[in-house]
Short mmCIF file of C-alpha atoms in Angstrom, two decimals:
data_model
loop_
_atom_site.label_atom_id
_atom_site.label_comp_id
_atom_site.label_asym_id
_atom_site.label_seq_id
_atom_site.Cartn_x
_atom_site.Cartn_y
_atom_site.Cartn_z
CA UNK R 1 0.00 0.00 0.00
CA UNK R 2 0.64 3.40 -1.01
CA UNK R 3 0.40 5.54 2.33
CA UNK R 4 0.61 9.27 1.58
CA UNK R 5 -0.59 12.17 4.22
CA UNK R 6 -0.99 15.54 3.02
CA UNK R 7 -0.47 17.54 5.85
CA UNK R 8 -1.12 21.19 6.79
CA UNK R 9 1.44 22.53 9.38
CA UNK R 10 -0.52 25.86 10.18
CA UNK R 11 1.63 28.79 10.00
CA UNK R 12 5.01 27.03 11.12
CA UNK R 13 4.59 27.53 15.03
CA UNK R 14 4.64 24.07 16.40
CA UNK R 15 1.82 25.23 18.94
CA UNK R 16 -0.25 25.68 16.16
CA UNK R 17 -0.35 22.32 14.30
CA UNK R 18 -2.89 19.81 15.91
CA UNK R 19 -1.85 16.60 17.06
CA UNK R 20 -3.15 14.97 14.28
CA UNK R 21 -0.98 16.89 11.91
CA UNK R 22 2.29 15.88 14.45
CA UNK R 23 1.15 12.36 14.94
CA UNK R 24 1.25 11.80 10.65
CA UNK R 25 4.67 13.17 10.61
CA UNK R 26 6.16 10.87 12.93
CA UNK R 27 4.80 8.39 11.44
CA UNK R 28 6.10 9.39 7.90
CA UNK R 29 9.50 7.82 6.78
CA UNK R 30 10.09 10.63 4.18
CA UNK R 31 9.01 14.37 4.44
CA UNK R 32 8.04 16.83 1.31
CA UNK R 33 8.20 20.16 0.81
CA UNK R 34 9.53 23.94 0.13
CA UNK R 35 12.47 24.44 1.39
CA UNK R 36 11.01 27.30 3.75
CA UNK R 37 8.34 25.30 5.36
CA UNK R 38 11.01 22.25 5.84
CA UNK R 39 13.22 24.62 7.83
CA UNK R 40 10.16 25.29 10.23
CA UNK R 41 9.81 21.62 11.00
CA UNK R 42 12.71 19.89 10.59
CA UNK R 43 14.36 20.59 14.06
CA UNK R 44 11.49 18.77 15.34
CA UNK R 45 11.76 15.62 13.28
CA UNK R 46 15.41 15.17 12.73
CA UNK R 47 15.57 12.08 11.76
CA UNK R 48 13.28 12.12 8.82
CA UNK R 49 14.59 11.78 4.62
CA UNK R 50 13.51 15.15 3.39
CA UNK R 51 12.51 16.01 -0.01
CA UNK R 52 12.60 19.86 -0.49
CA UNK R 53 12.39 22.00 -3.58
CA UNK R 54 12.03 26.01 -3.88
CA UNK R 55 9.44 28.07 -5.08
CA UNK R 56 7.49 26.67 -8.24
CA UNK R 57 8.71 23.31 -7.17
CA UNK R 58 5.51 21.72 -5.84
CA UNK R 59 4.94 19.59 -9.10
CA UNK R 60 8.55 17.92 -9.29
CA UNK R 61 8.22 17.52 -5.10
CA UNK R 62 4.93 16.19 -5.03
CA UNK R 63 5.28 13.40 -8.07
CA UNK R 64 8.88 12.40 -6.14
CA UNK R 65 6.13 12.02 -2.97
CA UNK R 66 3.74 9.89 -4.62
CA UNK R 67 6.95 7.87 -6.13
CA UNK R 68 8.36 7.22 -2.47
CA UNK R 69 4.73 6.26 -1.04
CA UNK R 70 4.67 4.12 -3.67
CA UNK R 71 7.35 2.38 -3.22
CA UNK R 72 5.80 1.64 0.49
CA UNK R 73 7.90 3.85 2.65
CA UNK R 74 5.00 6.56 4.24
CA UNK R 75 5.12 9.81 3.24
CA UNK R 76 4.31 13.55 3.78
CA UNK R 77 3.68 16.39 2.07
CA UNK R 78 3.49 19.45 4.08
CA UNK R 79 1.57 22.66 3.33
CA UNK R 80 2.12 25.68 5.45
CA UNK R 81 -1.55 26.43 6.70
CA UNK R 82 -4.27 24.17 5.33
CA UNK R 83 -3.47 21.32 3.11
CA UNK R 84 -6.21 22.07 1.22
CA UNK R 85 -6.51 25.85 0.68
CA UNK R 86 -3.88 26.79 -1.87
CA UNK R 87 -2.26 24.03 -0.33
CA UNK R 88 -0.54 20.22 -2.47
CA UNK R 89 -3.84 18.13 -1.37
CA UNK R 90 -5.68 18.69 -4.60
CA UNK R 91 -1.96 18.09 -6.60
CA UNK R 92 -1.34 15.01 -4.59
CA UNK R 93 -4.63 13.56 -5.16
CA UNK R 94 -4.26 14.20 -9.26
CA UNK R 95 -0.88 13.05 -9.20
CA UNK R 96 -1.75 10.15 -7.13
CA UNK R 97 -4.61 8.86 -9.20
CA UNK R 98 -3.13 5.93 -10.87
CA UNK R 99 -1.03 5.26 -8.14
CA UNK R 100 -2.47 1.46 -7.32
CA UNK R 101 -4.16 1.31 -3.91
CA UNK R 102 -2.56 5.09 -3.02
CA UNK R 103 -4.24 5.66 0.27
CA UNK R 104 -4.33 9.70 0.37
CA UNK R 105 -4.83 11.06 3.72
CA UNK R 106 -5.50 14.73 3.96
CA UNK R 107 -5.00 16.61 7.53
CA UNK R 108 -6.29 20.00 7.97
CA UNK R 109 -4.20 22.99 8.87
CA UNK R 110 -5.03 26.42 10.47
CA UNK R 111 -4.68 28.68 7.19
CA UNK R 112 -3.77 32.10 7.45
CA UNK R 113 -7.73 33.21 7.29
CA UNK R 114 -8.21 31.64 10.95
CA UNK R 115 -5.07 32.31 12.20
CA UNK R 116 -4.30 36.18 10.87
CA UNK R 117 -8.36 36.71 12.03
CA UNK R 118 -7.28 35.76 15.01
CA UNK R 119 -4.21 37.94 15.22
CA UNK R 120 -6.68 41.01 14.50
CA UNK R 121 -9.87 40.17 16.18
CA UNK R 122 -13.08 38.30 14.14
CA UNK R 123 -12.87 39.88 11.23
CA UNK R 124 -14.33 36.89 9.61
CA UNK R 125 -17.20 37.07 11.50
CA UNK R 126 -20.21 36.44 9.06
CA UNK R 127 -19.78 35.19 5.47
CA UNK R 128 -16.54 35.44 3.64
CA UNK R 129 -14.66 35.00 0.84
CA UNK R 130 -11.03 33.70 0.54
CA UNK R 131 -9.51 34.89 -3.15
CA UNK R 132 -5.25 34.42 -3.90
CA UNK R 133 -4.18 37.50 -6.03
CA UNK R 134 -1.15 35.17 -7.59
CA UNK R 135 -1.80 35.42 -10.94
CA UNK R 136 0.75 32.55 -11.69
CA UNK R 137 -1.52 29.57 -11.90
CA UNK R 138 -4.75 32.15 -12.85
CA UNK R 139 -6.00 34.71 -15.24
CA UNK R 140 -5.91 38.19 -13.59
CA UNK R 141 -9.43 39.06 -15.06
CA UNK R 142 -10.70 36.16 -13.14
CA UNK R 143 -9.07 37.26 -10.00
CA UNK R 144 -10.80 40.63 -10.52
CA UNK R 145 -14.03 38.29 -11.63
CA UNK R 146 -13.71 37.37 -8.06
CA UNK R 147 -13.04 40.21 -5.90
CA UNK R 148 -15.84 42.38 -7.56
CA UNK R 149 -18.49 39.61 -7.30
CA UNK R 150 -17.47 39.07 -3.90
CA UNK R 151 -17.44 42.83 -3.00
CA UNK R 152 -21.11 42.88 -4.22
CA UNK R 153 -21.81 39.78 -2.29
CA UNK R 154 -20.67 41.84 0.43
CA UNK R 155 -18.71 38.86 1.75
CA UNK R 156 -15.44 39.92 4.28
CA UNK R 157 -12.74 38.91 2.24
CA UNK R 158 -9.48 37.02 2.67
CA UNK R 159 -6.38 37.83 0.56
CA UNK R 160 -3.46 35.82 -0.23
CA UNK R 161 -0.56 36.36 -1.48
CA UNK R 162 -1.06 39.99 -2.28
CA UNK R 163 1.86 40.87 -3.54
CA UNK R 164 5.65 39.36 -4.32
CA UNK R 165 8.65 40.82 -6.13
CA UNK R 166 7.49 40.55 -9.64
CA UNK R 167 3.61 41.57 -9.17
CA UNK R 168 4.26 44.74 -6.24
CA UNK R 169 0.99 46.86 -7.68
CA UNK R 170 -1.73 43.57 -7.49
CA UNK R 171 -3.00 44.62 -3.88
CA UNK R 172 -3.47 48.21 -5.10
CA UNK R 173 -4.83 47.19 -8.44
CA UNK R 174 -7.40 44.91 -6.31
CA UNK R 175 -8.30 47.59 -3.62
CA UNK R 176 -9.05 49.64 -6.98
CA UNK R 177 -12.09 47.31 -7.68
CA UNK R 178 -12.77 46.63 -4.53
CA UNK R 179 -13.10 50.93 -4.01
CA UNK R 180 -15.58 50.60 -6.83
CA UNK R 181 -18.14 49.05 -5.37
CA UNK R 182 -17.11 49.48 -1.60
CA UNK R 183 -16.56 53.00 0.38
CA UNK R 184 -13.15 54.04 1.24
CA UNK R 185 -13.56 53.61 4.70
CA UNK R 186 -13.76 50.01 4.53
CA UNK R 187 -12.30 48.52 7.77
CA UNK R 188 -9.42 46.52 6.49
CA UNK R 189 -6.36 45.04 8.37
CA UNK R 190 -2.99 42.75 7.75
CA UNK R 191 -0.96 40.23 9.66
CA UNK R 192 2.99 39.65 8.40
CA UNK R 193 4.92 36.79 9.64
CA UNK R 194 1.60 35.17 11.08
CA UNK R 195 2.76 33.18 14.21
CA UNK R 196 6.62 34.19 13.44
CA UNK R 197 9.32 35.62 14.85
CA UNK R 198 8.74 39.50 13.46
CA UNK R 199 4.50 38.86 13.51
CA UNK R 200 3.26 42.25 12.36
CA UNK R 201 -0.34 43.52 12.00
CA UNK R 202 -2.42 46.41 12.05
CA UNK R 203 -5.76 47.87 10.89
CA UNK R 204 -6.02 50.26 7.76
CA UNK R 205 -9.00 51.85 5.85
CA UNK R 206 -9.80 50.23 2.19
CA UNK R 207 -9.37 53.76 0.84
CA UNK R 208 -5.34 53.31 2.39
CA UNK R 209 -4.78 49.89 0.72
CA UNK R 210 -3.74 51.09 -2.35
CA UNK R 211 -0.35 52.64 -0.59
CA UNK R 212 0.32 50.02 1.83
CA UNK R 213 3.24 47.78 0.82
CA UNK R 214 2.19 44.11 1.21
CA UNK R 215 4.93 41.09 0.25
CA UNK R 216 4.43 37.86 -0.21
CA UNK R 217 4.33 36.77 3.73
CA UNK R 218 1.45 39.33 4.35
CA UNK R 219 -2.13 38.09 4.10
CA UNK R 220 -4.89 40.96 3.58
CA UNK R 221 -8.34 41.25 5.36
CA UNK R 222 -11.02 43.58 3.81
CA UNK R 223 -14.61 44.23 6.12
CA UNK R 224 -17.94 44.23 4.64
CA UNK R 225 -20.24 47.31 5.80
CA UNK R 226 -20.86 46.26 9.01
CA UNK R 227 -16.88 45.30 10.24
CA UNK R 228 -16.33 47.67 12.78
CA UNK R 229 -12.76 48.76 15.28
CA UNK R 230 -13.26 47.53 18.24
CA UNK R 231 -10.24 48.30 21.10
CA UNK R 232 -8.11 48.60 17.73
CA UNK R 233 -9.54 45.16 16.65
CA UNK R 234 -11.25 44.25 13.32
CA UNK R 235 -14.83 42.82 14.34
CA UNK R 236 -17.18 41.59 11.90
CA UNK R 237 -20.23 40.84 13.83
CA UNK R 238 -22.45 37.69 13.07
CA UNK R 239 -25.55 40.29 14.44
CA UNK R 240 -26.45 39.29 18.04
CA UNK R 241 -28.03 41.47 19.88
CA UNK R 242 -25.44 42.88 22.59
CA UNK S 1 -6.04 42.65 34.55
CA UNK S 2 -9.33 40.34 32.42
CA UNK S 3 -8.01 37.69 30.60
CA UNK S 4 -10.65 36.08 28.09
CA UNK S 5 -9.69 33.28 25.74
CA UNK S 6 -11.83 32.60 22.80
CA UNK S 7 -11.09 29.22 21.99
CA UNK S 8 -11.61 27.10 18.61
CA UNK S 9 -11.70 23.57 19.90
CA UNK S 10 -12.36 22.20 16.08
CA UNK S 11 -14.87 19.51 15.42
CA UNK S 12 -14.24 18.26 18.46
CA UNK S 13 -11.59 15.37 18.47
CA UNK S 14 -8.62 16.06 20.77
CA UNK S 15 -6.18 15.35 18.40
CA UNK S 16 -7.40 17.89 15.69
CA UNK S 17 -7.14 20.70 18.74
CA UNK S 18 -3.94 22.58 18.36
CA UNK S 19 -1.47 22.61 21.50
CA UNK S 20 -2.00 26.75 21.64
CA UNK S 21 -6.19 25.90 22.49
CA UNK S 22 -5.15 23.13 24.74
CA UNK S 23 -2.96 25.03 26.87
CA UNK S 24 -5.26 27.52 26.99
CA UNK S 25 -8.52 25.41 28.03
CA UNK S 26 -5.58 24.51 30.86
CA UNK S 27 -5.00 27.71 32.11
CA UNK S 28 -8.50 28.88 32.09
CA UNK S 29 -10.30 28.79 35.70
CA UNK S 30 -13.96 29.10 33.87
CA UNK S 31 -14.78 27.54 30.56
CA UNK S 32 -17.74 28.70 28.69
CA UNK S 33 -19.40 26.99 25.81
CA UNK S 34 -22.33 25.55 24.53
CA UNK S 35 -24.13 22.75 26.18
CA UNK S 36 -22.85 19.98 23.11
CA UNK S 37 -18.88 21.32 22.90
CA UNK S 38 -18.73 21.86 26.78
CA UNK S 39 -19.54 17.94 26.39
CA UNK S 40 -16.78 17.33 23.99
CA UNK S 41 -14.02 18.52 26.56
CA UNK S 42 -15.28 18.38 29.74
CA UNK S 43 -13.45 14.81 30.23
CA UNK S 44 -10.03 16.08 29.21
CA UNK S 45 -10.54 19.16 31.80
CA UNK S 46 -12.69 18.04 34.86
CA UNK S 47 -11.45 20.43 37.08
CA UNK S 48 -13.03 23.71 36.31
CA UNK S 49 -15.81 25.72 36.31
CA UNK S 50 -18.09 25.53 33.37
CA UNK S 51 -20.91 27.68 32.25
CA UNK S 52 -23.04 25.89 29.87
CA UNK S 53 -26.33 27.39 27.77
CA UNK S 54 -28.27 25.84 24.84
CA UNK S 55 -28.78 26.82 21.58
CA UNK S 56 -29.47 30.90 21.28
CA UNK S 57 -28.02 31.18 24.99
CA UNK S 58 -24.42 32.78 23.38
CA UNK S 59 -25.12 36.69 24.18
CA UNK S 60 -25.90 34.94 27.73
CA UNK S 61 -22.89 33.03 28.18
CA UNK S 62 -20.03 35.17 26.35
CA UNK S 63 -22.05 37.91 29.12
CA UNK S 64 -21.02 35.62 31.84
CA UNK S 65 -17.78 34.87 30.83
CA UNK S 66 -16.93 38.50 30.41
CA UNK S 67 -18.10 39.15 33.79
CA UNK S 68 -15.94 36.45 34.98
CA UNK S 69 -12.83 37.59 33.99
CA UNK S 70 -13.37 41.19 34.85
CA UNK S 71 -13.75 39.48 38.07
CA UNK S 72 -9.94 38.18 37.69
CA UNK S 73 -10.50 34.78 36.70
CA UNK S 74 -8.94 33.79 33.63
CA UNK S 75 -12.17 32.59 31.62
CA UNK S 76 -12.25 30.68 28.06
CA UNK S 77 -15.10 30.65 25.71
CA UNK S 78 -14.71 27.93 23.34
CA UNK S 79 -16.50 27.63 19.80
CA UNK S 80 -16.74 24.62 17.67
CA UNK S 81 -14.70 24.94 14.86
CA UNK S 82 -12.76 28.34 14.79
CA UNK S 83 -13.23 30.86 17.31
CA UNK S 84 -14.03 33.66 14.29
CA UNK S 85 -16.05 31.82 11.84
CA UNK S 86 -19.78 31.83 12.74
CA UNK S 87 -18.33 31.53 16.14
CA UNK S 88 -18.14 33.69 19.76
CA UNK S 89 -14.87 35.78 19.05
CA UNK S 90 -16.60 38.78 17.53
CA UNK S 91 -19.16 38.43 20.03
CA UNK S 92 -17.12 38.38 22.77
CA UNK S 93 -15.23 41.54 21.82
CA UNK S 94 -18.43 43.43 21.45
CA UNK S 95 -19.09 42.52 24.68
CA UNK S 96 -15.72 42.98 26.42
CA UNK S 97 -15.54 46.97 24.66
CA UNK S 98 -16.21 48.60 27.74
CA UNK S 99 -14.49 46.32 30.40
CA UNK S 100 -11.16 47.91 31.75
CA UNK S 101 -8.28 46.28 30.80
CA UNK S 102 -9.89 43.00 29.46
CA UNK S 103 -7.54 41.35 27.34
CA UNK S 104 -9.20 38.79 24.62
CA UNK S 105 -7.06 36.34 22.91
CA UNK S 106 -8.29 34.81 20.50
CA UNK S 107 -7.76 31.31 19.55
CA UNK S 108 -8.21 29.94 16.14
CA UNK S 109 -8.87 26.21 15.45
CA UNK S 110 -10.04 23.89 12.52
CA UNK S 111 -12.88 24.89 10.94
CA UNK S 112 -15.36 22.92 9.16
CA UNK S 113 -14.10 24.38 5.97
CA UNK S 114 -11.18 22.26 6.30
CA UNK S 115 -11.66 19.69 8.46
CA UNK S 116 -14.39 18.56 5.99
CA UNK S 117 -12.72 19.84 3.18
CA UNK S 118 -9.83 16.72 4.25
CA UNK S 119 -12.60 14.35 4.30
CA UNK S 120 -13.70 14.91 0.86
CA UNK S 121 -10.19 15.46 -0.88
CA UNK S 122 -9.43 19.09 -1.63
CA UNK S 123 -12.31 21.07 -2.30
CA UNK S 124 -11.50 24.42 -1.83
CA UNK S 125 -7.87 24.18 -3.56
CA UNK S 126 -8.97 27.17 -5.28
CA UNK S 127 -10.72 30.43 -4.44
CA UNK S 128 -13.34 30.10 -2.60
CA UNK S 129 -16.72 31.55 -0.03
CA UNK S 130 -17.88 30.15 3.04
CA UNK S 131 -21.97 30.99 3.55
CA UNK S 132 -24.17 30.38 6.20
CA UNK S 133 -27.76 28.92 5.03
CA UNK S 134 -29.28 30.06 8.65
CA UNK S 135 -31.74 33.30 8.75
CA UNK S 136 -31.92 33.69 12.36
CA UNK S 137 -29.14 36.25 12.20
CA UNK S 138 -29.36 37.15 8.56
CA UNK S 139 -32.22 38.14 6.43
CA UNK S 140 -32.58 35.37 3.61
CA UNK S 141 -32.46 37.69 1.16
CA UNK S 142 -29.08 38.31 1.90
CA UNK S 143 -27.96 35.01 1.79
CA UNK S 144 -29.88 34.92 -1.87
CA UNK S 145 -27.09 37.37 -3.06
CA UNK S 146 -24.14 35.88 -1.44
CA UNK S 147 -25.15 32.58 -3.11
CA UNK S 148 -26.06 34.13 -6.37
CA UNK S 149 -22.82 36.44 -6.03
CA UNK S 150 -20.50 33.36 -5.26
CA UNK S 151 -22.13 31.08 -7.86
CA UNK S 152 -21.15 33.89 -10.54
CA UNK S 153 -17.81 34.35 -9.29
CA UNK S 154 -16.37 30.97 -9.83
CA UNK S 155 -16.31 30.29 -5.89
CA UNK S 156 -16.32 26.84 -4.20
CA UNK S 157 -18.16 26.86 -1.89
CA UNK S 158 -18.50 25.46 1.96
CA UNK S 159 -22.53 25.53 3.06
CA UNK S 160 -22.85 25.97 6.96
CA UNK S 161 -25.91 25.42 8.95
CA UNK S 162 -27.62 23.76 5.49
CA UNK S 163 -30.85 22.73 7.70
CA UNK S 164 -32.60 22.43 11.03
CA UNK S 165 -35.78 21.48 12.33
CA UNK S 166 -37.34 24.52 11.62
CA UNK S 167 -35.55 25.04 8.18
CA UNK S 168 -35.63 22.20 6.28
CA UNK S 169 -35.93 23.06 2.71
CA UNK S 170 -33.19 25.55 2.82
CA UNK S 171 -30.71 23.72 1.31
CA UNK S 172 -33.13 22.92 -1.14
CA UNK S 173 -33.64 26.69 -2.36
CA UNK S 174 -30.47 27.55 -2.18
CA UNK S 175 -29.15 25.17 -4.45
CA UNK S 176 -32.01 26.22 -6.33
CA UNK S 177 -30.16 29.66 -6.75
CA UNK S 178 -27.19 27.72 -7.80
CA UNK S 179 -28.40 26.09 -10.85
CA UNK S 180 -29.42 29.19 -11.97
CA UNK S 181 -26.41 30.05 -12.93
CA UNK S 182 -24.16 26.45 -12.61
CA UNK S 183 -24.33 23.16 -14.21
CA UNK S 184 -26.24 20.85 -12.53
CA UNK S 185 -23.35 17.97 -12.98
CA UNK S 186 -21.49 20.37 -10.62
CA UNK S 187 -19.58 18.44 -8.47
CA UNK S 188 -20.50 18.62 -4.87
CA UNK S 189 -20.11 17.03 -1.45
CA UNK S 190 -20.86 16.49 2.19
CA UNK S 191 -19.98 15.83 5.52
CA UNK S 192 -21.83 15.17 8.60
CA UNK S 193 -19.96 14.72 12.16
CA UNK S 194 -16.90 15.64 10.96
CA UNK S 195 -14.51 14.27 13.05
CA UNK S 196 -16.32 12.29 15.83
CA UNK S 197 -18.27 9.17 15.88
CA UNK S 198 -20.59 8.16 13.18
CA UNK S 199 -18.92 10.86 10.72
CA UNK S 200 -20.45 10.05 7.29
CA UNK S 201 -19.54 12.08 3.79
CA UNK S 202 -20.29 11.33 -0.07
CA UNK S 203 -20.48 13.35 -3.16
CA UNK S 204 -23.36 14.16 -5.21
CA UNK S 205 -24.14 16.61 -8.12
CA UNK S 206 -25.79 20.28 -7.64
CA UNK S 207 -28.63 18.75 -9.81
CA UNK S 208 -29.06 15.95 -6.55
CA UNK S 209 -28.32 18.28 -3.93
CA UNK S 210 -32.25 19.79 -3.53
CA UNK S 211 -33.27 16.23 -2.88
CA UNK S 212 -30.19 15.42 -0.40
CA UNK S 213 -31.38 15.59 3.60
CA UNK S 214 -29.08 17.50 4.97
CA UNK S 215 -29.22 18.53 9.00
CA UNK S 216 -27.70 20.93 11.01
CA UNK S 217 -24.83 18.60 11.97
CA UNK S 218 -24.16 18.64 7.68
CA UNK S 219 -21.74 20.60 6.20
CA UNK S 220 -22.18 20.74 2.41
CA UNK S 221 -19.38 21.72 -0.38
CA UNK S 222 -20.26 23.23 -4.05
CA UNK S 223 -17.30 22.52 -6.36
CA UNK S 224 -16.49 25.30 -8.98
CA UNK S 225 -16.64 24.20 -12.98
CA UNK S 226 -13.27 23.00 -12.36
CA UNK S 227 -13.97 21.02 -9.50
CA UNK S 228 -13.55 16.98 -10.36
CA UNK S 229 -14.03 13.37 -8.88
CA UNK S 230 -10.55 11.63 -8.44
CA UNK S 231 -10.44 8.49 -7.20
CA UNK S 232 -13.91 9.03 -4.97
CA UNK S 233 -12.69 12.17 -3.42
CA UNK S 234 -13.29 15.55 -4.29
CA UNK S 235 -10.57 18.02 -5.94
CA UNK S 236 -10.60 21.83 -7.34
CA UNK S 237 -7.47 22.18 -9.31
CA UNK S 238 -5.18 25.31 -8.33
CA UNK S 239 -3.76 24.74 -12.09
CA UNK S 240 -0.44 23.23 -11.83
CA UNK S 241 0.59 21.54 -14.80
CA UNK S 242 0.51 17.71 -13.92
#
């Protein structure tokens, strides 16, 4: 048998993984993943075989995965966050599926929604919307598809990856059309380094988004019309009565 | 000094808890929650004070709680899931706004997004919306658009609170609103008790989903047009080349 975990590590902190997610990589013989996310793990299981590649690597580092499970020594593929959102558990399932009896095992992960809402407050209170602006593996008009349909859905919204070296304008270009449709003072907040060393977060307006410099480690939270600043935290409220 | 933890516990198994809830459920005198997840912990943390309501008690008990640790004692409110989606972390910080010097950390955990999202495969690897189907907060209408709204922006989609007693046809309509505007071959899929005894999940197509008996222990995933069966399990595509 072909045992192969796809596991979500949360945002590298070992506090933040779930015993679930620690139990399937002591288990696993062999390890897989970017080099980054390795480095956050590896002190803890030293004694693993490690497969790491860098960025744009995941399709070579997942097929050399499936090629170890298969050849019956368990494996893992990690995922910073959630194995499943933006994560390898949808490329390790393709990849896997004529892999004779591959036994995929997908373990959840706290992605950087719940664990950067956390960081500023509940500002995924009520419905919401989680959209990458990478335009890598995606069409940019379907990335603005997104974020205007889910403006007028008036969803709170999620951002990912908002920005790296080679795309620094895609957060302003997507508070542009976001400002179409929502007013500038749109509560809106970050978290950098989420569960780091150097975590960094603060609140901003939508109408200040275009000018704030995101990277590629920042995730991006934009309010709906009723996400309110609370003690200096972002609150979306689900609408009890308080 | 108040110190109030709002706690995501997850579904509910102690192994998909991260170590950061646990060791806060430890140091917490007082532990709030709701009747059912009070249940799902009390065993692992006998020793301290709980304050339990049923369903539509949560102004009631995040009240309490606040009171309790403006009183000194360091007090936990726990919510299924994560502590900001759908759950008492926004609440809480409503109600802690005018307490002097309360200090609310809040806790994420494993939502059902994800933890049923591992069950099925991966199907949010791409963009995608999380809705409530419950009105008891939200006018329906509003939900109408969100659904409408997501369906047209090329969202998967995780469906919480699909039914209850009192609102059994809802997932009926709104997949209704779905087909409006996607396929009915869309793939979709559910999961009911995610991780704890008697957990069940399968897929289904859009076009089957108004006939599919969902309850409010159900929650319910609507694939995008890229969304595909693999091997039984349930994958959106990011887009890498495989």
């Amino acid at each position: 048998m072909a045992k192969l975990y796809v596991v979500g590590i949360g945002p590298g902190r070992a506090d933040l993984m779930t015993r679930e997610a620690l139990e399937a990589l002591n288990e696993a013989e062999v390890i897989a993943g970017y080099r980054l996310y390795v480095e956050l793990i590896r002190g803890q299981f030293p004694d693993k075989t490690y497969i790491e590649t860098g960025m744009r690597g995941e399709t070579e580092r997942c097929r050399r995965a499936v090629e170890e499970a298969a050849a019956g020594r368990v494996t893992a593929v990690i995922s910073s966050g959630d194995a499943g959102v933006y994560g390898m558990a949808g490329l390790v399932l393709e990849l896997a599926e004529n892999v004779p009896d591959a036994e995929v095992i997908v373990i959840p992960g706290i992605t950087a929604a719940l664990s950067g809402g956390a960081v500023l407050g509940a500002p995924l209170g009520h419905d919401f919307a989680v959209i990458s602006l990478s335009d890598l593996l995606t069409p940019w008009e379907t990335i603005e598809n997104r974020l205007r349909a889910a403006a007028a859905g008036g969803f709170c919204l999620a951002l990912y990856n908002p920005a790296s070296r080679h795309r620094q304008d895609y957060l302003a270009k997507a508070a542009g059309i976001l400002l179409e449709i929502l007013p500038p003072e749109t509560v809106c907040g970050y978290v950098r380094q989420i569960g780091r060393d150097g975590e960094t977060s603060g609140l901003l307006t939508l109408g200040e988004l275009p000018s704030f410099g995101a990277d590629m480690l920042t995730t991006v939270f934009v309010g709906s019309r009723s996400t309110r600043v609370i003690n200096g935290r972002m609150v979306t409220p689900r609408g009890y009565s308080v």
